[in-house]
Coordinates of N, CA, C and O and ligand atoms in Angstrom, one line a residue:
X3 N -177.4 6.3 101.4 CA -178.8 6.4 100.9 C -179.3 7.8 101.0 O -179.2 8.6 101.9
X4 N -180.1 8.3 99.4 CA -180.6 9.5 99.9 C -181.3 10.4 100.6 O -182.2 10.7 99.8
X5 N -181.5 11.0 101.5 CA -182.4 11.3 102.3 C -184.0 11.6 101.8 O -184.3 11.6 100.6
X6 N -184.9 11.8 102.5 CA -186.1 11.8 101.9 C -186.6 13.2 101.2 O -187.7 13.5 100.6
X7 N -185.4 14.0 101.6 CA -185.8 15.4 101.3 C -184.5 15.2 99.8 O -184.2 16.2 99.0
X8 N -184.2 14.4 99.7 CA -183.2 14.5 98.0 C -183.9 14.2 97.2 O -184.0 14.8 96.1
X9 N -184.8 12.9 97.8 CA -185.9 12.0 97.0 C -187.3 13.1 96.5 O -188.0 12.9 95.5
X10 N -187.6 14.5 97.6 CA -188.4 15.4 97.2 C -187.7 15.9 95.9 O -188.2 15.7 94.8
X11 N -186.7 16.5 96.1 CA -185.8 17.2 95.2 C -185.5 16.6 93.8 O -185.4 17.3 92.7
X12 N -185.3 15.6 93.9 CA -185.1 14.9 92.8 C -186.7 14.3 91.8 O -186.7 13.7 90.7
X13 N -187.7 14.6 92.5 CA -189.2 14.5 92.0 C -189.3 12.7 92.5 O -190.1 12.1 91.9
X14 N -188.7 12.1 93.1 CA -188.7 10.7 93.4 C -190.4 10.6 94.1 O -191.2 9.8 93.7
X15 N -190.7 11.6 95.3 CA -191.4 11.4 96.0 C -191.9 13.0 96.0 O -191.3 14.0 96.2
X16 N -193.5 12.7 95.8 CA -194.1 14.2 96.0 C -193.9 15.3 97.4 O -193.5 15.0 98.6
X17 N -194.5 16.6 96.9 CA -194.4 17.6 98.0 C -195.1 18.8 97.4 O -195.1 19.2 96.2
X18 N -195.6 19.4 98.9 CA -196.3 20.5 98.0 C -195.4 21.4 97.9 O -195.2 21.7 99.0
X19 N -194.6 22.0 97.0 CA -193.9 22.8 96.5 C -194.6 24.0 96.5 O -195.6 24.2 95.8
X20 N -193.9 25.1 97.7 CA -193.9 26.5 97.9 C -193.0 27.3 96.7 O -193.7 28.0 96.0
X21 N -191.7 27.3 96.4 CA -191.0 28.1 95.7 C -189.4 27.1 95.2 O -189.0 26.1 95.7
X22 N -188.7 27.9 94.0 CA -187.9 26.7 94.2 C -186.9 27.7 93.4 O -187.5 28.6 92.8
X23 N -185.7 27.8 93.2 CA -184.6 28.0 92.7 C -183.5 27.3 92.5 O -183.2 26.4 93.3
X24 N -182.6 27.5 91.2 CA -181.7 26.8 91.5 C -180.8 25.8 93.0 O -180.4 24.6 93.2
X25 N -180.7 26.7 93.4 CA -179.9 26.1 94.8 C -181.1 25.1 95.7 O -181.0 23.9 95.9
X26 N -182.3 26.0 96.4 CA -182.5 25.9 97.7 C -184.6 25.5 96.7 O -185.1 25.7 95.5
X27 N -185.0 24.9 97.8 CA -186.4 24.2 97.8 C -187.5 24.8 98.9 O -187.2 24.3 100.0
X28 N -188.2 25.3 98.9 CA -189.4 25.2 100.0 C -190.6 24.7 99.7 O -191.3 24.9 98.6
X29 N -190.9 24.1 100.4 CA -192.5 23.4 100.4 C -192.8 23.0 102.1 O -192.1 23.0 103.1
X30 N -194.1 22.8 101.7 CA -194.8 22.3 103.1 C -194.5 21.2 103.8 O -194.2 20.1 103.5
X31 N -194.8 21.8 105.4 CA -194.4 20.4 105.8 C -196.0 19.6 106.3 O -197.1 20.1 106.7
X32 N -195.5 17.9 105.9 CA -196.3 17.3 105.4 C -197.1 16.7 107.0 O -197.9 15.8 107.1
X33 N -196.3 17.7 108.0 CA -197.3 17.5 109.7 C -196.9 18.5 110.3 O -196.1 18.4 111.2
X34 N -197.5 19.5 110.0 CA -197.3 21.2 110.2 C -197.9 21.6 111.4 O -199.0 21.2 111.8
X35 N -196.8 22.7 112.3 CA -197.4 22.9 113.7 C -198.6 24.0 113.6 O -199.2 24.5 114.5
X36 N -198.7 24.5 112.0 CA -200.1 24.9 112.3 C -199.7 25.6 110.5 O -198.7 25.8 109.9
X37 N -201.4 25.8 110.3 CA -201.1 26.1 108.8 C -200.2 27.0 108.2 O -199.9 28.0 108.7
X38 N -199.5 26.5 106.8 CA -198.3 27.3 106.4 C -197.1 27.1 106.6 O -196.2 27.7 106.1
X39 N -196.9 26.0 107.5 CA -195.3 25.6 108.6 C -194.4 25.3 107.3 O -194.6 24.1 107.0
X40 N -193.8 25.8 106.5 CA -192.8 25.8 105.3 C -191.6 25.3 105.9 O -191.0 25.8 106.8
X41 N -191.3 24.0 105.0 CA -189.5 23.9 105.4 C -189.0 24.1 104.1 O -189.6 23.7 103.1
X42 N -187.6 25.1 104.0 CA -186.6 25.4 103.5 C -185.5 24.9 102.9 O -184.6 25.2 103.7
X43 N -184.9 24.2 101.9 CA -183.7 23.6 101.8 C -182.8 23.7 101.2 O -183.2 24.1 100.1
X44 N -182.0 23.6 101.1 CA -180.6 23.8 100.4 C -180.6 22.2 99.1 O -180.7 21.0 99.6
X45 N -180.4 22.4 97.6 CA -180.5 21.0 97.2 C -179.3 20.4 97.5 O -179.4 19.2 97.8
X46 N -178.2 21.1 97.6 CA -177.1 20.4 98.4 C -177.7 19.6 100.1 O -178.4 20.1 101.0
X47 N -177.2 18.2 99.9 CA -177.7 17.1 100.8 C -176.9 17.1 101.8 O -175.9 16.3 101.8
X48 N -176.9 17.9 102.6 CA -176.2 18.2 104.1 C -176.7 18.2 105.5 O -177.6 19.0 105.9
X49 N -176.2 17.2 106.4 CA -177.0 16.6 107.4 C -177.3 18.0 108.6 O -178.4 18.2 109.2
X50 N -176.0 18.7 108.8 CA -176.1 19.7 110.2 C -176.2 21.1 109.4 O -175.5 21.2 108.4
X51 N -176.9 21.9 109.8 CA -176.3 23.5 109.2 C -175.3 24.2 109.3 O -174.8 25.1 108.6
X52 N -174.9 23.7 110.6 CA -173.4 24.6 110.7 C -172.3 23.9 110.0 O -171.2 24.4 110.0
X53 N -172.5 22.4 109.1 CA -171.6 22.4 108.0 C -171.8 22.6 106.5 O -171.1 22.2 105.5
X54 N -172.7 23.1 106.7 CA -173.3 23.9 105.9 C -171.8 25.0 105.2 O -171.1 25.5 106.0
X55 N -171.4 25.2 103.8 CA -170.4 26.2 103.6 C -170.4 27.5 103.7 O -170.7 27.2 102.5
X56 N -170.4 28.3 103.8 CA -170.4 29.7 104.4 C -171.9 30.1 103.3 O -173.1 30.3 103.6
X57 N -171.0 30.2 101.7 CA -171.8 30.7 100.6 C -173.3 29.8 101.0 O -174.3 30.5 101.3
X58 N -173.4 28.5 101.0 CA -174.5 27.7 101.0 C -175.7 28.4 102.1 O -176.9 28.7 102.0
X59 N -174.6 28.3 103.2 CA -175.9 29.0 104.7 C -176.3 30.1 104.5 O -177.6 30.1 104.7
X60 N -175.7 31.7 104.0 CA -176.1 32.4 103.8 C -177.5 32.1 102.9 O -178.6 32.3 103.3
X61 N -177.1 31.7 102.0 CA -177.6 31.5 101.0 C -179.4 30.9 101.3 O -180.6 31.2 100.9
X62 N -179.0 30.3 101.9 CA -180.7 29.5 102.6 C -180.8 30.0 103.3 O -182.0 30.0 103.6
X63 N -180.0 31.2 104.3 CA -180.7 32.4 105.1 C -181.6 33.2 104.0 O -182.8 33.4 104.2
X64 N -180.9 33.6 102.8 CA -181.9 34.6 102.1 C -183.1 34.2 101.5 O -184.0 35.0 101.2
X65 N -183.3 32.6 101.3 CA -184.0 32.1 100.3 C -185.2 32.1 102.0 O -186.2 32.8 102.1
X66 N -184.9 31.8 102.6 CA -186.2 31.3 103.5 C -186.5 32.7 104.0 O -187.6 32.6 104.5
X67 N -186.1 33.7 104.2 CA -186.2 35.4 104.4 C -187.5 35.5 103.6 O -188.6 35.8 104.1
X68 N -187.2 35.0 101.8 CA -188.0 35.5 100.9 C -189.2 34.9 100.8 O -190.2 35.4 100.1
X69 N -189.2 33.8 101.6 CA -190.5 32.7 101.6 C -190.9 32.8 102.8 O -192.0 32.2 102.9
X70 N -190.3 33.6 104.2 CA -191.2 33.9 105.3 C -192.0 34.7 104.8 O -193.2 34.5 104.6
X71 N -191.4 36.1 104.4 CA -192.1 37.2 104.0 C -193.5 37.0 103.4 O -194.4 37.8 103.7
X72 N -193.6 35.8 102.2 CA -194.8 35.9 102.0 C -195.3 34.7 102.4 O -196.2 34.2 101.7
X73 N -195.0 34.0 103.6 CA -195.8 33.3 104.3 C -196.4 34.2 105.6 O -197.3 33.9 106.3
X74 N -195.8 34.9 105.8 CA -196.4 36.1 106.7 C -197.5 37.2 105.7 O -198.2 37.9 106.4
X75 N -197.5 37.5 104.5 CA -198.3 37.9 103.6 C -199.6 37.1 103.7 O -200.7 37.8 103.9
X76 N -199.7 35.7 103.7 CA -201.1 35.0 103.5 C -201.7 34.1 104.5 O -202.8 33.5 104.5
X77 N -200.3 34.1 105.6 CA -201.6 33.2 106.5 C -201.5 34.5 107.5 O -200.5 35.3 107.5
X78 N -202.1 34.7 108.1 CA -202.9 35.6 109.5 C -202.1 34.9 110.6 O -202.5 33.7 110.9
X79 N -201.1 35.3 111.1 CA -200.4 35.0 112.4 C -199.5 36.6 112.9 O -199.2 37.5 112.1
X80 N -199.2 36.6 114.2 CA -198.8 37.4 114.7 C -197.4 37.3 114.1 O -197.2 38.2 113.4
X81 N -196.0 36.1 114.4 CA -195.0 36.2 113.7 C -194.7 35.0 112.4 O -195.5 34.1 112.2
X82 N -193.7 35.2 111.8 CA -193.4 33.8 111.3 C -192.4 33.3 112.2 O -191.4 34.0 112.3
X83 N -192.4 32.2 112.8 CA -191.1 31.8 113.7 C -190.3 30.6 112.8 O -190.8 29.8 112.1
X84 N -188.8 30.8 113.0 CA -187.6 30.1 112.3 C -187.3 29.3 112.9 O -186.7 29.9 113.9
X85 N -187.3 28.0 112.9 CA -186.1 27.4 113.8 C -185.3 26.1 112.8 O -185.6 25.8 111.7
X86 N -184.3 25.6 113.5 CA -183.6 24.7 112.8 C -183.6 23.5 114.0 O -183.5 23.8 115.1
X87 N -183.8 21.9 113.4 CA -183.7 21.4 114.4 C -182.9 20.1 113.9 O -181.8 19.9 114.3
X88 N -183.6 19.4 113.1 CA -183.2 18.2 112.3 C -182.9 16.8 113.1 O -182.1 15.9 112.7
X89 N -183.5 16.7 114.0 CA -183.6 14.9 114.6 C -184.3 13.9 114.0 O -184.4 12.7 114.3
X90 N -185.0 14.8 113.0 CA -186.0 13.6 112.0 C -185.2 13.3 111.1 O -184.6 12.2 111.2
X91 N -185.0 14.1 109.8 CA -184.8 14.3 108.8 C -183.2 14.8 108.6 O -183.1 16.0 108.5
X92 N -182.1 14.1 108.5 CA -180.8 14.4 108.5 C -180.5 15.2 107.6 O -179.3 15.0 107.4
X93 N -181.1 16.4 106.6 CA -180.6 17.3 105.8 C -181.3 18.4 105.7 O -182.5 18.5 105.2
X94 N -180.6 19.5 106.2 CA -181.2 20.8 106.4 C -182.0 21.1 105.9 O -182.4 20.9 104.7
X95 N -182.4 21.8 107.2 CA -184.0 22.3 106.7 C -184.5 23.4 107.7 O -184.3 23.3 109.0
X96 N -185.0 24.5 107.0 CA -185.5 25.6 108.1 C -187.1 25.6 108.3 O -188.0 25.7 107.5
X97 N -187.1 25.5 109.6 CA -188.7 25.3 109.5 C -189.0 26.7 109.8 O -188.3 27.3 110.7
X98 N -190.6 27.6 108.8 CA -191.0 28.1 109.0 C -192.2 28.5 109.8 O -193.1 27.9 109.1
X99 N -192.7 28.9 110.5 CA -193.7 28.6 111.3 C -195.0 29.8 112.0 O -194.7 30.5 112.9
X100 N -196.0 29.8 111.5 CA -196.8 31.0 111.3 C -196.9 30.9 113.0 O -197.1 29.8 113.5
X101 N -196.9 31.6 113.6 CA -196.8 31.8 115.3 C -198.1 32.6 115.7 O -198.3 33.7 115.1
X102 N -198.9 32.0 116.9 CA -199.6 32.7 117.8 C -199.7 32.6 118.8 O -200.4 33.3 119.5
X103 N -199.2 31.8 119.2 CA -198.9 31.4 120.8 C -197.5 30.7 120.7 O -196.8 30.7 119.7
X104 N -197.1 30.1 121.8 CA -196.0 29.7 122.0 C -196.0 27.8 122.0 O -195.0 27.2 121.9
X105 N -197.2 27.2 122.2 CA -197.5 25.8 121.8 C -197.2 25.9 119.9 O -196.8 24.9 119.3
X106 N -197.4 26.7 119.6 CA -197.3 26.8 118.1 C -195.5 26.6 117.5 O -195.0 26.2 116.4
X107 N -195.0 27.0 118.5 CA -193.2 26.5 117.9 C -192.8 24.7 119.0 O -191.8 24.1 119.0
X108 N -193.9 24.5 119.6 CA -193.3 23.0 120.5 C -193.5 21.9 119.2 O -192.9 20.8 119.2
X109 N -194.1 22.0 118.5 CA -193.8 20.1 117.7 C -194.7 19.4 118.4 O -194.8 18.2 118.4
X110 N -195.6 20.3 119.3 CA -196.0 19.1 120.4 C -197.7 19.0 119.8 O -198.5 18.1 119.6
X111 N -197.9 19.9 119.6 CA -199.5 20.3 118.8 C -199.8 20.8 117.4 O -199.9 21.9 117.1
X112 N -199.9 19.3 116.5 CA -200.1 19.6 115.1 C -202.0 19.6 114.7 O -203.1 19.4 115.2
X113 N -201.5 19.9 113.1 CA -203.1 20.3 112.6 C -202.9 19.9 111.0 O -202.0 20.0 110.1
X114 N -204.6 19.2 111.3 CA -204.3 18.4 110.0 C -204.8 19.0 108.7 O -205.9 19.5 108.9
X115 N -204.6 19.1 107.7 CA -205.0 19.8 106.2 C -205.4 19.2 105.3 O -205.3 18.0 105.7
X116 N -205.8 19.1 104.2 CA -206.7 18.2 103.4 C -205.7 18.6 101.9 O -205.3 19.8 101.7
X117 N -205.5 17.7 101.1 CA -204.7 17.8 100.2 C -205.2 18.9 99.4 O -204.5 19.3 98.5
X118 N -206.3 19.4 99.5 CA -206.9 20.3 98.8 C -205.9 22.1 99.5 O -205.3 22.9 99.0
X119 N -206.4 21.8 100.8 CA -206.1 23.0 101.6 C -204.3 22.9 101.6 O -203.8 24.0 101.7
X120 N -203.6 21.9 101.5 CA -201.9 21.9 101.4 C -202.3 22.7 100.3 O -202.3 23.9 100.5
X121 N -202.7 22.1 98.6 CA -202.3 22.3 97.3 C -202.8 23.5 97.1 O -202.8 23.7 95.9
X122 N -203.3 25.0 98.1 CA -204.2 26.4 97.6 C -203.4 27.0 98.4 O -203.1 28.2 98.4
X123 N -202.7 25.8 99.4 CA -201.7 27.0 100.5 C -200.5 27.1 99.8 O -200.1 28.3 99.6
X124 N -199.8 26.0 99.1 CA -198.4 26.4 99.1 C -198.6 27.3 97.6 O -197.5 27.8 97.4
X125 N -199.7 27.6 96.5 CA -199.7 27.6 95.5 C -199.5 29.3 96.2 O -198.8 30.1 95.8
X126 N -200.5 29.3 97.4 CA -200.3 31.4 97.7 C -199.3 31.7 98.1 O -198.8 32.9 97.9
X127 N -198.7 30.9 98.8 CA -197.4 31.3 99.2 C -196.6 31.3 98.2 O -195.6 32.0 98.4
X128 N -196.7 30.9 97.3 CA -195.5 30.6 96.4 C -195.8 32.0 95.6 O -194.9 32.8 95.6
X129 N -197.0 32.3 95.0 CA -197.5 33.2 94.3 C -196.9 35.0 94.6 O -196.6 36.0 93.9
X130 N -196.8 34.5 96.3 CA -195.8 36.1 96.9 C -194.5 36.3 97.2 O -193.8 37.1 97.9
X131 N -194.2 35.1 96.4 CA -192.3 35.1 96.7 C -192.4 36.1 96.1 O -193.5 36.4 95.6
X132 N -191.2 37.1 96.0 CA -190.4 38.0 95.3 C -189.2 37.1 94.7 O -188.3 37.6 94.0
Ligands
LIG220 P1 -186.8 17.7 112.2 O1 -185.8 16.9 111.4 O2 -187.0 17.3 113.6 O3 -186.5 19.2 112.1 O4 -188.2 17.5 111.5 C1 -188.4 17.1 110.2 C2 -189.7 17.7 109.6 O5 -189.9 17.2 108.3 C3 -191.0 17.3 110.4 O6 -191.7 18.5 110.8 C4 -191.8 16.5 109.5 O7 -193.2 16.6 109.6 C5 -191.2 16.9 108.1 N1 -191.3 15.9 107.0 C6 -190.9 14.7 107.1 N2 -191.1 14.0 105.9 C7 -191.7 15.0 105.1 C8 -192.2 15.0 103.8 N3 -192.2 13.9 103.0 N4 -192.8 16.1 103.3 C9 -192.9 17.2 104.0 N5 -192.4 17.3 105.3 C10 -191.9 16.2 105.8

């Protein structure tokens, strides 16, 4: 069965779409540890990253490089923090994460956005890809 992030990919099921390229996808996550939280994806449907193929991992290293950069361009946080975790959602995904304290990378304290405020965020972020 496809995962829910193929079903984004494939237009089956909506997402606010940050940036997109052949290969790899970013958009918002839809229960963000604080505004801007972008996950990254490879459209290849791959459950762990380290089986990930060499070309593919690099590859979603550079794409989410290019989508921190200007998610650190438009929201106001001290870093963008990267992590990889995947116990939800079985196919890679880099979560990006606008950082100001250190509750801001736990998963443990989220913040909620108004489909208006998703649809103006991911459109700026998208707007500063390179
Ligand atoms: P994890 O697999 O633990 O790294 O977390 C999966 C992440 O995907 C969580 O932060 C969820 O909020 C996020 N997520 C799950 N479904 C969706 C969706 N349909 N659109 C955007 N983000 C999602």
């Amino acid at each position: 069965m496809p995962t829910i992030f193929t079903k984004i990919i494939n237009g089956e099921i909506p997402c606010f779409k940050v940036a997109e390229d052949e290969n790899f996808l970013a958009f918002l996550d839809i229960n963000p540890n604080a505004k801007g939280h972008t996950l990254c994806i490879p459209k290849k449907e791959v459950d762990k990253i380290l089986d990930l193929d060499e070309e593919t991992y690099i590859g979603l290293m550079a794409f989410s490089r290019k989508v921190g950069k200007a998610l650190q361009q438009t929201v106001a946080c001290k870093r963008v923090g990267m992590s990889v975790i995947g116990l939800e959602v079985p196919h890679v995904h880099v979560h990006l994460i606008p950082l100001n304290n250190m509750k801001d990378i736990t998963f443990q304290h989220k913040v909620s956005l108004s489909d208006k405020e998703f649809t103006d965020l991911a459109k700026a972020i998208g707007a500063k890809v390179e």
